Amino acid sequence: MTDIKLSEGSLKAIMSGEDVQNPVMQILGTKKIPGGNTERYRVLISDGVNINSFAMLATQLNDLIVNGSLCEFTIVQIKRHIVSGVASNSAMNRSVMIILELDIIKTGTEIGFKIGNPQSLTADSSSTQQPAVVAKPQTNGSSTAAASGNRTNGIGGAGGSATQTHPIVSLSPYQNKWTIKARVTNKTPIREWNNARGSGKLFSIDLLDDSGEIRATMFNAECDRFHDMIEKDKVYFISNCTLKPANKKFSSINNDYEMSFTHATTVIPCNEEEVGDMPSVKYTFVPLKSIVEISPDENIDVLGVCIDAAELSSVTGKTNQKTYTKRDITLVDQSQASVTMTLWGKDAETFDASNKPVVAVKAARVQEFQGGKTLSLSMSSVLSLNPDIPEGHKLQGWYSNQSNTKFEPVSQRTGGGAGAGGNMILIREIQDQQLGMGDKADYCSVRGIIQVFRGSNTTYKACPSQDCNKKVIDQNNGMYRCEKCAKEYNTFNYRLILPVMIGDWTNSVWVTLFQAEAESILGVTAQDVGESTEDHPSLKKALFSQYAFRLRAKMEHYNDEKKLKITCAGIKKIDHLDLSKKFIAEIKELAGLGSAN
DNA sequence: CCCCCCCC
């Protein structure tokens, strides 16, 4: 027998809206809830007298299921929970208990049996010990009307306790009789749109409660009605909105749905007392190292120490002539990676990196730049400096103990080596993986031997002005005309465009090398090659040398013909000793030899 | 119903 006592009757009390502190219960089973993009688990939980099969685990506790900590018979103490709208016995059938925080008191294997003979709470609630219960009395005067049931008509008065609102995670398009109590964690300015499908204006907000978050958008009339009223960081009761599946591409908000306000929507500000301990941001941080795996245009939450910040600069938009202020900052974290993140406008102007602040960003946009990944803040991003959150303090503590840590730069454009973002592949795999077949360029790295040079016409006469490099036209009078600069010069620079065939044991491909990489391989300057009247001898010397090539593959269209164009975005010498060590380690691990771990 | 979010 066990000496642990379950909190008998606590489930009944909780589901009736009573405030029960730290009840001890037993897990009798867990089950993954099918559908949806978010992994979510339902738990069968017992207090020794009753079983509740309408309990769910907040997603931040999913790990406990995955690592087996919440197996059958586990005894837990529930430290924090919420219940969806309950006020009457009849509503119990539909209410859901969400476990937000728990401690494991004893593992399931230690216990090994079901305690007591608990009966289903929902199937037979009339026969259980207590009569019908109503929600605990409210603290303000407007409670009488509100306490009569699971309200279907939005907020009646300004009342409403936590037990009478619905958790955000419980919202779905299939049920629209709900009221949420949520904090506005972000609010966009009004934006107007005009496209083939019509025009209008809108703004959106991000809403957060203990259970989760959701984005809400206000169009046209609702845009006018709510824009001035709704304030960032304030808490509101909101009801009567419509829900639809969220398009993940445009938001990092962790919810499969998003809501639109309608003419029927009501929004009531919470008074101070009602706000309670409503959380103020919910992050799902991505380790900086993993950013290489994330597709461009996705939004992610990141946390890092800012170890460097560039000067403020300004850029002009490509499509409009607007000037934007920007500042690039560098973040590092415990994954021993660094990333470049661009701040814009006011965030850029006011940013101060002098004290190496911890920076948290909700919804930073992932971008690809020359094969590396960078981050950029957008309209929907929220920047927070030295946030008062456990992860932030932990990171700060960790960083203060680092001295010579080398950070893998995920934003670096060249990365010929096998480092982060290197995705070292075999040359055959360029075809196998259909690299370059999509709309965007694909990057990869290969180890290849230079097998063939195109020996002649490897240089061209380029515009001498800074950063132009366009081909100039020899006017045959000592002057060279650049069409791009619309100018004539009395000089030019030679530049290299060097097609080479590189191969490994699986295949060969033609790759175009440009100035820097070509000079590095040849060991001579473009000028030398250009001025040489015959094929430069350096070409022969470089033949059969081996490098790690960073490649960029993209489909190019010439008239009706499509052709895969592969250019070199960087090269790196191969450290054969180091590489051999890596191979040996891999072989050992594959063969199950030695002590890899 | 938007989904623009910038520059190398």
XYZ file of C-alpha atoms (C1' of nucleotides) in Angstrom:
605
model
C 0.000 0.000 0.000
C 0.973 3.553 -0.395
C 0.970 6.180 2.269
C -0.073 8.816 -0.234
C -3.545 10.202 0.106
C -5.403 11.555 -2.920
C -7.452 14.721 -2.479
C -10.799 12.968 -2.510
C -13.663 15.049 -3.858
C -11.336 17.664 -5.311
C -12.263 16.912 -8.925
C -15.924 17.471 -8.267
C -15.125 20.734 -6.543
C -12.793 21.899 -9.304
C -15.269 21.087 -12.036
C -17.900 23.016 -10.127
C -15.804 26.100 -10.206
C -14.445 25.966 -6.685
C -10.971 27.179 -5.965
C -9.013 24.073 -4.963
C -5.357 24.495 -4.052
C -2.686 21.900 -4.839
C -4.844 18.780 -5.037
C -3.092 15.402 -5.193
C -4.411 13.099 -7.902
C -3.543 9.966 -9.789
C -3.028 9.666 -13.525
C -4.885 6.684 -14.958
C -4.043 7.215 -18.596
C -3.048 9.706 -21.254
C -4.019 9.978 -24.880
C -2.863 12.155 -27.733
C -5.689 14.274 -29.114
C -5.825 13.632 -32.851
C -5.877 16.397 -35.457
C -4.525 19.908 -35.334
C -0.970 21.008 -35.750
C -0.340 21.354 -32.067
C 0.476 18.243 -30.104
C -1.962 18.024 -27.238
C -2.788 15.368 -24.662
C -5.884 14.383 -22.795
C -5.421 12.862 -19.347
C -7.590 10.499 -17.379
C -7.209 11.715 -13.835
C -8.584 10.436 -10.516
C -8.929 11.925 -7.049
C -9.738 8.508 -5.609
C -13.474 9.143 -5.706
C -14.026 10.512 -9.198
C -12.432 10.196 -12.567
C -12.285 13.115 -14.970
C -11.726 12.221 -18.581
C -12.138 15.835 -19.680
C -8.765 16.958 -18.455
C -6.092 18.270 -20.764
C -2.439 18.975 -20.372
C -1.141 22.428 -21.257
C 1.287 22.009 -24.135
C 4.251 23.213 -22.103
C 3.900 19.969 -20.132
C 3.956 17.722 -23.214
C 7.509 16.694 -22.447
C 6.293 14.824 -19.399
C 4.225 12.563 -21.634
C 6.930 12.151 -24.213
C 9.570 11.188 -21.662
C 7.197 8.819 -19.899
C 6.975 10.718 -16.613
C 3.179 10.719 -16.651
C 2.639 7.012 -17.126
C -0.288 5.143 -15.626
C -0.653 5.332 -11.816
C 1.632 8.366 -11.424
C 0.692 10.517 -8.434
C 0.805 14.223 -9.120
C 0.149 17.409 -7.253
C -1.584 19.963 -9.423
C -0.040 23.337 -8.787
C -1.978 25.351 -11.325
C -5.046 24.648 -13.406
C -7.975 26.319 -15.085
C -11.466 25.165 -15.949
C -13.509 26.233 -18.938
C -16.920 27.826 -18.383
C -18.749 25.986 -15.630
C -21.487 27.150 -13.370
C -24.108 24.442 -13.326
C -24.165 20.700 -13.182
C -25.475 20.409 -16.708
C -22.544 22.389 -18.004
C -20.136 19.944 -16.430
C -20.470 17.678 -19.403
C -18.788 20.208 -21.572
C -16.267 21.778 -19.260
C -12.604 21.006 -19.552
C -9.951 21.096 -16.883
C -6.565 22.200 -18.132
C -3.522 21.329 -16.075
C -0.957 24.100 -16.329
C 1.627 23.056 -13.800
C 2.179 19.931 -11.749
C 4.675 18.150 -9.546
C 5.225 14.433 -9.731
C 4.886 13.009 -6.218
C 5.475 9.363 -7.034
C 6.103 7.603 -10.302
C 3.609 5.178 -11.775
C 5.995 2.261 -11.508
C 6.503 2.934 -7.809
C 2.746 2.892 -7.226
C 1.675 0.225 -9.696
C -2.067 0.215 -9.046
C -5.214 2.313 -9.182
C -6.066 3.913 -5.852
C -9.678 3.488 -4.704
C -12.594 2.815 -7.012
C -13.146 6.173 -8.688
C -16.365 6.713 -10.636
C -16.840 8.822 -13.722
C -17.640 12.365 -12.787
C -19.411 13.283 -15.982
C -21.514 10.223 -16.728
C -23.262 10.081 -13.408
C -22.851 13.371 -11.669
C -26.291 13.268 -10.027
C -25.474 10.201 -8.028
C -22.258 11.562 -6.628
C -22.122 13.000 -3.209
C -22.876 16.645 -3.795
C -25.972 18.435 -4.993
C -25.826 20.803 -7.943
C -23.257 23.460 -7.321
C -22.964 26.961 -8.622
C -19.846 28.910 -9.188
C -18.313 30.525 -6.189
C -19.859 33.897 -5.497
C -18.379 36.776 -7.330
C -16.661 39.597 -5.664
C -18.503 42.397 -7.356
C -22.135 43.352 -7.328
C -23.123 42.230 -10.796
C -23.020 38.520 -10.076
C -26.636 37.481 -9.840
C -27.417 37.359 -13.532
C -24.035 35.995 -14.444
C -24.047 33.099 -11.992
C -27.051 31.391 -13.528
C -25.257 29.222 -15.990
C -22.767 28.847 -18.752
C -23.630 32.138 -20.303
C -24.457 32.150 -23.955
C -24.987 35.815 -24.527
C -21.546 37.244 -24.114
C -20.764 39.391 -21.161
C -23.903 40.482 -19.402
C -22.482 42.914 -16.919
C -18.886 43.740 -16.360
C -18.643 40.684 -14.129
C -17.035 37.333 -14.789
C -14.528 35.390 -12.787
C -11.873 33.085 -14.104
C -14.183 30.121 -13.649
C -16.774 31.556 -16.004
C -14.594 32.263 -18.978
C -13.285 29.806 -21.507
C -9.601 29.067 -21.949
C -8.258 30.148 -25.313
C -7.110 26.601 -26.129
C -10.687 25.364 -25.918
C -11.871 27.657 -28.725
C -12.727 26.109 -32.055
C -14.851 26.994 -35.083
C -17.433 24.428 -33.940
C -18.538 26.190 -30.796
C -19.170 29.901 -30.639
C -20.832 30.352 -27.260
C -17.902 31.448 -25.241
C -16.256 34.318 -23.467
C -12.524 34.557 -23.069
C -10.561 36.669 -20.670
C -7.307 37.572 -22.334
C -4.474 40.036 -22.403
C -3.626 41.947 -25.571
C 0.074 41.260 -26.068
C 0.422 42.967 -29.420
C -1.594 45.390 -31.497
C -0.807 46.406 -35.062
C -1.481 49.798 -36.588
C -4.382 50.051 -39.034
C -3.403 48.902 -42.498
C -5.329 49.419 -45.683
C -5.283 46.928 -48.504
C -6.246 47.047 -52.107
C -6.035 43.993 -54.317
C -7.903 41.966 -56.917
C -10.355 40.697 -54.344
C -11.245 44.123 -53.031
C -10.076 46.691 -50.575
C -10.513 47.590 -46.956
C -8.705 48.185 -43.725
C -7.796 46.099 -40.765
C -5.738 45.727 -37.657
C -4.992 42.700 -35.564
C -4.180 41.860 -31.975
C -2.606 38.916 -30.216
C -4.510 37.577 -27.224
C -3.088 35.534 -24.379
C -4.393 33.712 -21.324
C -3.060 30.974 -19.050
C -3.958 28.284 -21.520
C -2.693 29.683 -24.784
C -2.786 32.433 -27.353
C -4.657 33.406 -30.486
C -4.600 36.148 -33.061
C -7.687 38.234 -33.759
C -8.298 40.516 -36.738
C -10.696 43.408 -37.039
C -11.830 44.378 -40.526
C -13.471 47.575 -41.733
C -16.401 48.397 -39.388
C -14.820 46.415 -36.546
C -11.523 48.104 -37.302
C -13.182 51.470 -36.657
C -15.160 50.213 -33.699
C -12.273 48.674 -31.765
C -9.013 50.255 -32.816
C -9.074 53.116 -30.349
C -10.692 51.141 -27.589
C -8.365 48.149 -27.433
C -5.029 48.848 -25.817
C -1.908 46.764 -25.785
C -1.153 45.018 -22.450
C -4.727 45.448 -21.193
C -7.009 42.535 -20.304
C -10.512 42.147 -21.775
C -13.514 39.869 -21.771
C -14.210 39.035 -25.399
C -17.094 37.083 -26.878
C -18.936 36.413 -30.120
C -16.187 36.173 -32.670
C -15.773 33.706 -35.533
C -12.871 31.314 -35.816
C -11.106 29.875 -38.829
C -7.933 27.880 -39.378
C -4.845 30.034 -38.961
C -2.332 30.446 -41.715
C 0.894 29.618 -39.918
C 2.937 31.440 -42.476
C 1.859 34.793 -41.184
C 2.106 34.391 -37.465
C 4.047 32.567 -34.806
C 1.022 32.532 -32.540
C 0.713 29.031 -31.207
C -2.848 28.236 -32.210
C -4.403 26.270 -35.041
C -7.117 28.896 -35.318
C -7.424 32.618 -35.508
C -10.438 34.804 -34.872
C -12.196 37.623 -36.645
C -14.327 40.119 -34.794
C -17.872 40.512 -36.103
C -20.691 43.004 -35.633
C -21.842 40.833 -32.707
C -18.497 40.875 -30.932
C -18.372 42.348 -27.451
C -15.230 43.535 -25.760
C -15.328 44.538 -22.097
C -12.249 45.805 -20.290
C -11.339 43.927 -17.116
C -11.079 45.923 -13.957
C -7.924 45.588 -11.919
C -9.346 43.011 -9.570
C -10.513 40.829 -12.439
C -7.155 40.875 -14.175
C -5.627 38.633 -11.523
C -2.354 37.056 -12.565
C -3.055 36.959 -16.269
C 0.282 36.284 -17.973
C 1.776 38.908 -20.229
C 3.741 37.039 -22.920
C 4.137 33.455 -23.940
C 7.289 32.512 -25.786
C 8.221 29.337 -27.587
C 11.923 29.948 -27.929
C 13.844 28.331 -30.738
C 17.527 27.656 -29.997
C 19.568 29.879 -32.296
C 21.411 26.879 -33.664
C 18.162 25.423 -35.035
C 17.402 28.509 -37.093
C 19.323 26.926 -39.980
C 16.578 24.301 -40.183
C 13.764 26.822 -40.407
C 12.293 27.887 -43.727
C 12.412 31.521 -44.752
C 9.268 33.510 -43.928
C 8.460 31.555 -40.800
C 8.073 33.466 -37.566
C 9.837 32.260 -34.456
C 10.455 33.391 -30.889
C 14.089 33.848 -29.958
C 16.067 34.690 -26.851
C 19.699 35.701 -26.982
C 22.416 37.856 -25.470
C 23.212 40.769 -27.738
C 26.990 40.693 -28.042
C 27.267 43.202 -30.843
C 25.268 45.860 -32.624
C 26.080 47.648 -35.855
C 25.671 51.368 -36.350
C 22.309 52.729 -37.330
C 21.913 52.818 -41.094
C 19.190 53.505 -43.576
C 17.994 51.757 -46.692
C 15.645 52.672 -49.496
C 12.816 50.334 -50.343
C 12.977 48.466 -53.625
C 9.357 48.957 -54.610
C 8.646 52.312 -53.006
C 11.120 55.110 -52.435
C 10.655 55.051 -48.690
C 13.632 55.276 -46.405
C 13.872 52.801 -43.570
C 16.146 52.967 -40.556
C 17.772 49.719 -39.545
C 20.302 48.257 -37.162
C 21.771 44.770 -37.285
C 22.460 43.151 -33.953
C 24.116 39.833 -33.120
C 22.555 37.420 -30.651
C 24.101 34.329 -29.049
C 22.660 31.645 -26.814
C 23.435 28.326 -25.074
C 23.184 26.427 -28.340
C 26.535 28.085 -29.073
C 25.264 29.725 -32.186
C 25.036 33.357 -33.221
C 22.509 35.004 -35.471
C 22.162 38.426 -37.055
C 18.857 40.126 -36.446
C 17.690 43.354 -38.081
C 15.777 45.903 -36.052
C 13.780 48.610 -37.829
C 12.591 52.108 -37.112
C 12.205 53.038 -33.479
C 13.501 49.676 -32.229
C 16.673 50.288 -34.237
C 17.091 53.918 -33.166
C 16.692 53.361 -29.447
C 18.622 50.114 -29.196
C 21.577 50.211 -26.812
C 23.912 47.223 -26.852
C 26.454 48.616 -24.404
C 25.417 46.391 -21.502
C 24.981 43.279 -23.602
C 21.275 43.004 -22.926
C 19.276 39.821 -23.125
C 16.894 40.227 -26.045
C 13.627 38.344 -26.409
C 11.609 38.592 -29.583
C 8.139 37.269 -30.124
C 7.646 36.442 -33.784
C 10.919 37.301 -35.466
C 10.871 36.550 -39.175
C 13.382 34.082 -40.590
C 15.059 35.182 -43.793
C 17.615 33.663 -46.084
C 20.504 35.764 -47.236
C 23.194 34.280 -49.442
C 22.824 30.873 -47.942
C 22.779 31.974 -44.310
C 19.726 32.556 -42.143
C 19.034 35.931 -40.597
C 16.214 37.305 -38.500
C 14.245 40.449 -39.050
C 11.620 42.136 -36.940
C 8.285 42.774 -38.603
C 5.060 44.563 -37.808
C 3.878 41.676 -35.697
C 7.151 41.188 -33.814
C 7.488 42.234 -30.207
C 10.945 43.123 -28.892
C 11.689 42.879 -25.193
C 14.961 43.893 -23.530
C 16.157 42.069 -20.424
C 12.777 40.393 -19.962
C 12.006 39.285 -16.439
C 11.540 35.622 -17.319
C 13.355 32.514 -16.003
C 14.848 31.650 -19.397
C 16.265 35.165 -19.623
C 17.935 35.008 -16.219
C 19.291 31.566 -16.981
C 20.780 32.754 -20.261
C 22.309 35.799 -18.587
C 23.873 33.569 -15.926
C 25.200 31.179 -18.513
C 26.659 33.959 -20.635
C 28.443 35.601 -17.729
C 30.423 32.363 -17.297
C 31.528 32.190 -20.918
C 34.881 33.514 -21.938
C 36.156 32.004 -25.157
C 33.051 30.321 -26.456
C 33.029 30.069 -30.188
C 29.601 30.622 -31.671
C 28.535 28.972 -34.890
C 27.309 31.813 -37.091
C 23.999 30.781 -38.629
C 23.799 34.007 -40.621
C 27.166 33.711 -42.305
C 26.875 33.659 -46.057
C 29.694 31.288 -46.862
C 30.029 28.074 -44.995
C 31.921 25.629 -47.115
C 32.702 23.496 -44.129
C 30.510 21.019 -42.367
C 29.343 23.562 -39.853
C 25.814 24.653 -39.117
C 23.993 25.328 -42.367
C 26.646 23.432 -44.238
C 24.331 20.588 -45.236
C 27.212 18.663 -46.762
C 25.872 16.371 -49.440
C 27.139 14.166 -52.250
C 27.129 15.694 -55.705
C 24.635 13.085 -56.885
C 22.219 14.441 -54.272
C 21.997 17.818 -56.008
C 19.839 15.995 -58.564
C 18.285 13.527 -56.139
C 17.052 16.315 -53.900
C 15.966 18.438 -56.875
C 17.909 21.394 -55.552
C 17.163 24.639 -57.350
C 13.881 23.319 -58.762
C 11.748 25.512 -56.516
C 11.077 29.223 -56.799
C 14.017 30.113 -54.640
C 17.656 29.234 -54.811
C 18.816 26.255 -52.768
C 22.141 26.105 -51.003
C 24.261 23.093 -50.213
C 27.868 22.150 -49.679
C 29.858 19.445 -51.420
C 33.414 18.185 -51.255
C 34.629 18.117 -54.830
C 37.743 17.817 -56.950
C 38.252 20.240 -59.824
C 38.198 17.990 -62.879
C 37.948 20.372 -65.845
C 38.608 24.066 -66.394
C 37.272 26.048 -69.241
C 40.655 27.476 -70.061
C 39.936 30.574 -72.121
C 37.660 33.552 -71.791
C 37.653 33.347 -68.055
C 37.936 37.078 -67.475
C 35.959 40.075 -68.546
C 36.574 43.806 -68.464
C 34.560 45.235 -65.603
C 33.470 48.714 -64.581
C 36.082 50.261 -62.288
C 33.613 52.087 -60.068
C 33.129 50.781 -56.561
C 30.762 47.799 -56.283
C 29.552 47.968 -59.875
C 31.538 45.208 -61.576
C 29.351 45.281 -64.668
C 30.911 44.478 -67.992
C 32.195 47.532 -69.868
C 32.210 48.064 -73.632
C 35.590 48.782 -75.147
C 35.107 51.946 -77.210
C 38.426 51.179 -78.920
C 39.626 54.695 -78.200
C 41.040 53.997 -74.772
C 37.664 54.497 -73.130
C 35.365 51.886 -71.614
C 31.653 52.432 -71.290
C 29.562 51.070 -68.411
C 25.861 50.941 -69.335
C 24.793 50.611 -65.754
C 26.672 53.707 -64.604
C 25.986 55.367 -67.992
C 29.559 56.590 -67.918
C 32.829 56.184 -69.770
C 36.071 55.425 -67.963
C 39.667 55.435 -69.128
C 40.333 52.263 -67.168
C 38.735 48.959 -66.210
C 39.287 45.985 -63.911
C 39.585 42.404 -64.992
C 37.205 40.102 -63.218
C 36.978 36.320 -63.288
C 34.027 34.156 -64.269
C 35.432 30.705 -64.117
C 33.330 27.658 -64.998
C 34.813 24.480 -63.545
C 33.643 20.926 -63.428
C 33.813 19.524 -59.933
C 33.231 15.936 -59.018
C 33.159 13.449 -56.205
C 32.697 9.658 -56.402
C 28.995 10.014 -57.160
C 28.774 12.572 -59.949
C 30.176 15.756 -61.507
C 28.635 19.168 -62.092
C 29.590 22.419 -63.769
C 29.888 25.252 -61.275
C 30.611 28.908 -61.945
C 33.220 30.490 -59.697
C 33.399 34.270 -59.368
C 36.174 36.672 -58.480
C 37.013 35.854 -54.864
C 36.695 32.075 -55.056
C 38.354 31.884 -58.474
C 41.337 33.983 -57.357
C 41.679 31.892 -54.256
C 41.728 28.627 -56.200
C 44.080 29.909 -58.879
C 46.331 31.674 -56.437
C 46.671 34.648 -58.774
C 44.730 37.834 -59.316
C 42.089 38.307 -61.987
C 44.295 41.042 -63.358
C 47.126 38.538 -63.906
C 44.827 36.126 -65.671
C 43.265 38.846 -67.822
C 46.589 40.295 -68.900
C 48.040 36.939 -69.768
C 47.832 36.378 -73.516
C 47.617 32.611 -73.254
C 45.833 30.303 -70.856
C 47.222 31.191 -67.495
C 49.495 28.460 -66.073
C 47.714 28.711 -62.729
C 44.762 26.873 -64.279
C 46.799 23.737 -64.800
C 48.181 23.920 -61.300
C 44.772 24.144 -59.729
C 43.438 21.141 -61.620
C 42.572 18.161 -59.358
C 42.679 20.182 -56.187
C 39.925 19.456 -53.681
C 37.736 21.919 -51.766
C 34.546 22.134 -49.821
C 32.309 24.202 -52.085
C 29.317 26.127 -50.880
C 26.903 25.993 -53.824
C 23.840 27.912 -54.847
C 21.523 26.116 -57.264
C 18.734 27.812 -59.145
C 16.770 27.218 -62.339
C 17.508 29.791 -65.008
C 15.384 30.389 -68.070
C 16.986 31.114 -71.418
C 14.209 31.707 -73.910
C 12.259 28.474 -73.729
C 15.039 26.503 -72.206
C 15.384 25.778 -68.532
C 18.752 25.017 -67.092
C 20.022 24.449 -63.598
C 22.620 27.072 -62.836
C 25.052 26.304 -60.053
C 27.280 29.043 -58.732
C 29.845 28.956 -55.981
C 29.038 30.977 -52.862
C 32.210 30.130 -50.991
C 35.090 27.715 -50.744
C 37.056 26.255 -47.923
C 40.194 24.148 -47.854
C 39.621 20.666 -46.568
C 41.409 19.728 -43.382
C 41.997 16.076 -44.167
C 43.212 15.165 -40.720
C 40.149 16.649 -39.109
C 37.852 15.119 -41.708
C 39.388 11.665 -41.234
C 38.789 11.894 -37.501
C 35.148 12.736 -38.149
C 34.784 9.811 -40.555
C 36.357 7.405 -38.095
C 34.017 8.583 -35.370
C 31.016 8.155 -37.678
C 32.104 4.675 -38.684
C 32.553 3.695 -35.067
C 29.144 4.960 -34.192
C 27.522 3.196 -37.140
C 29.265 -0.032 -36.216
C 28.355 0.363 -32.575
C 32.003 0.328 -31.619
C 33.900 2.359 -29.095
C 32.269 4.817 -26.762
C 30.529 7.433 -28.841
C 28.529 8.369 -25.767
C -11.709 39.673 -46.331
C -5.028 40.582 -44.654
C -0.621 38.121 -45.249
C 2.685 44.492 -46.996
C 6.917 43.609 -43.008
C 11.809 46.894 -46.072
C 18.571 46.633 -47.292
C 22.779 43.863 -48.227
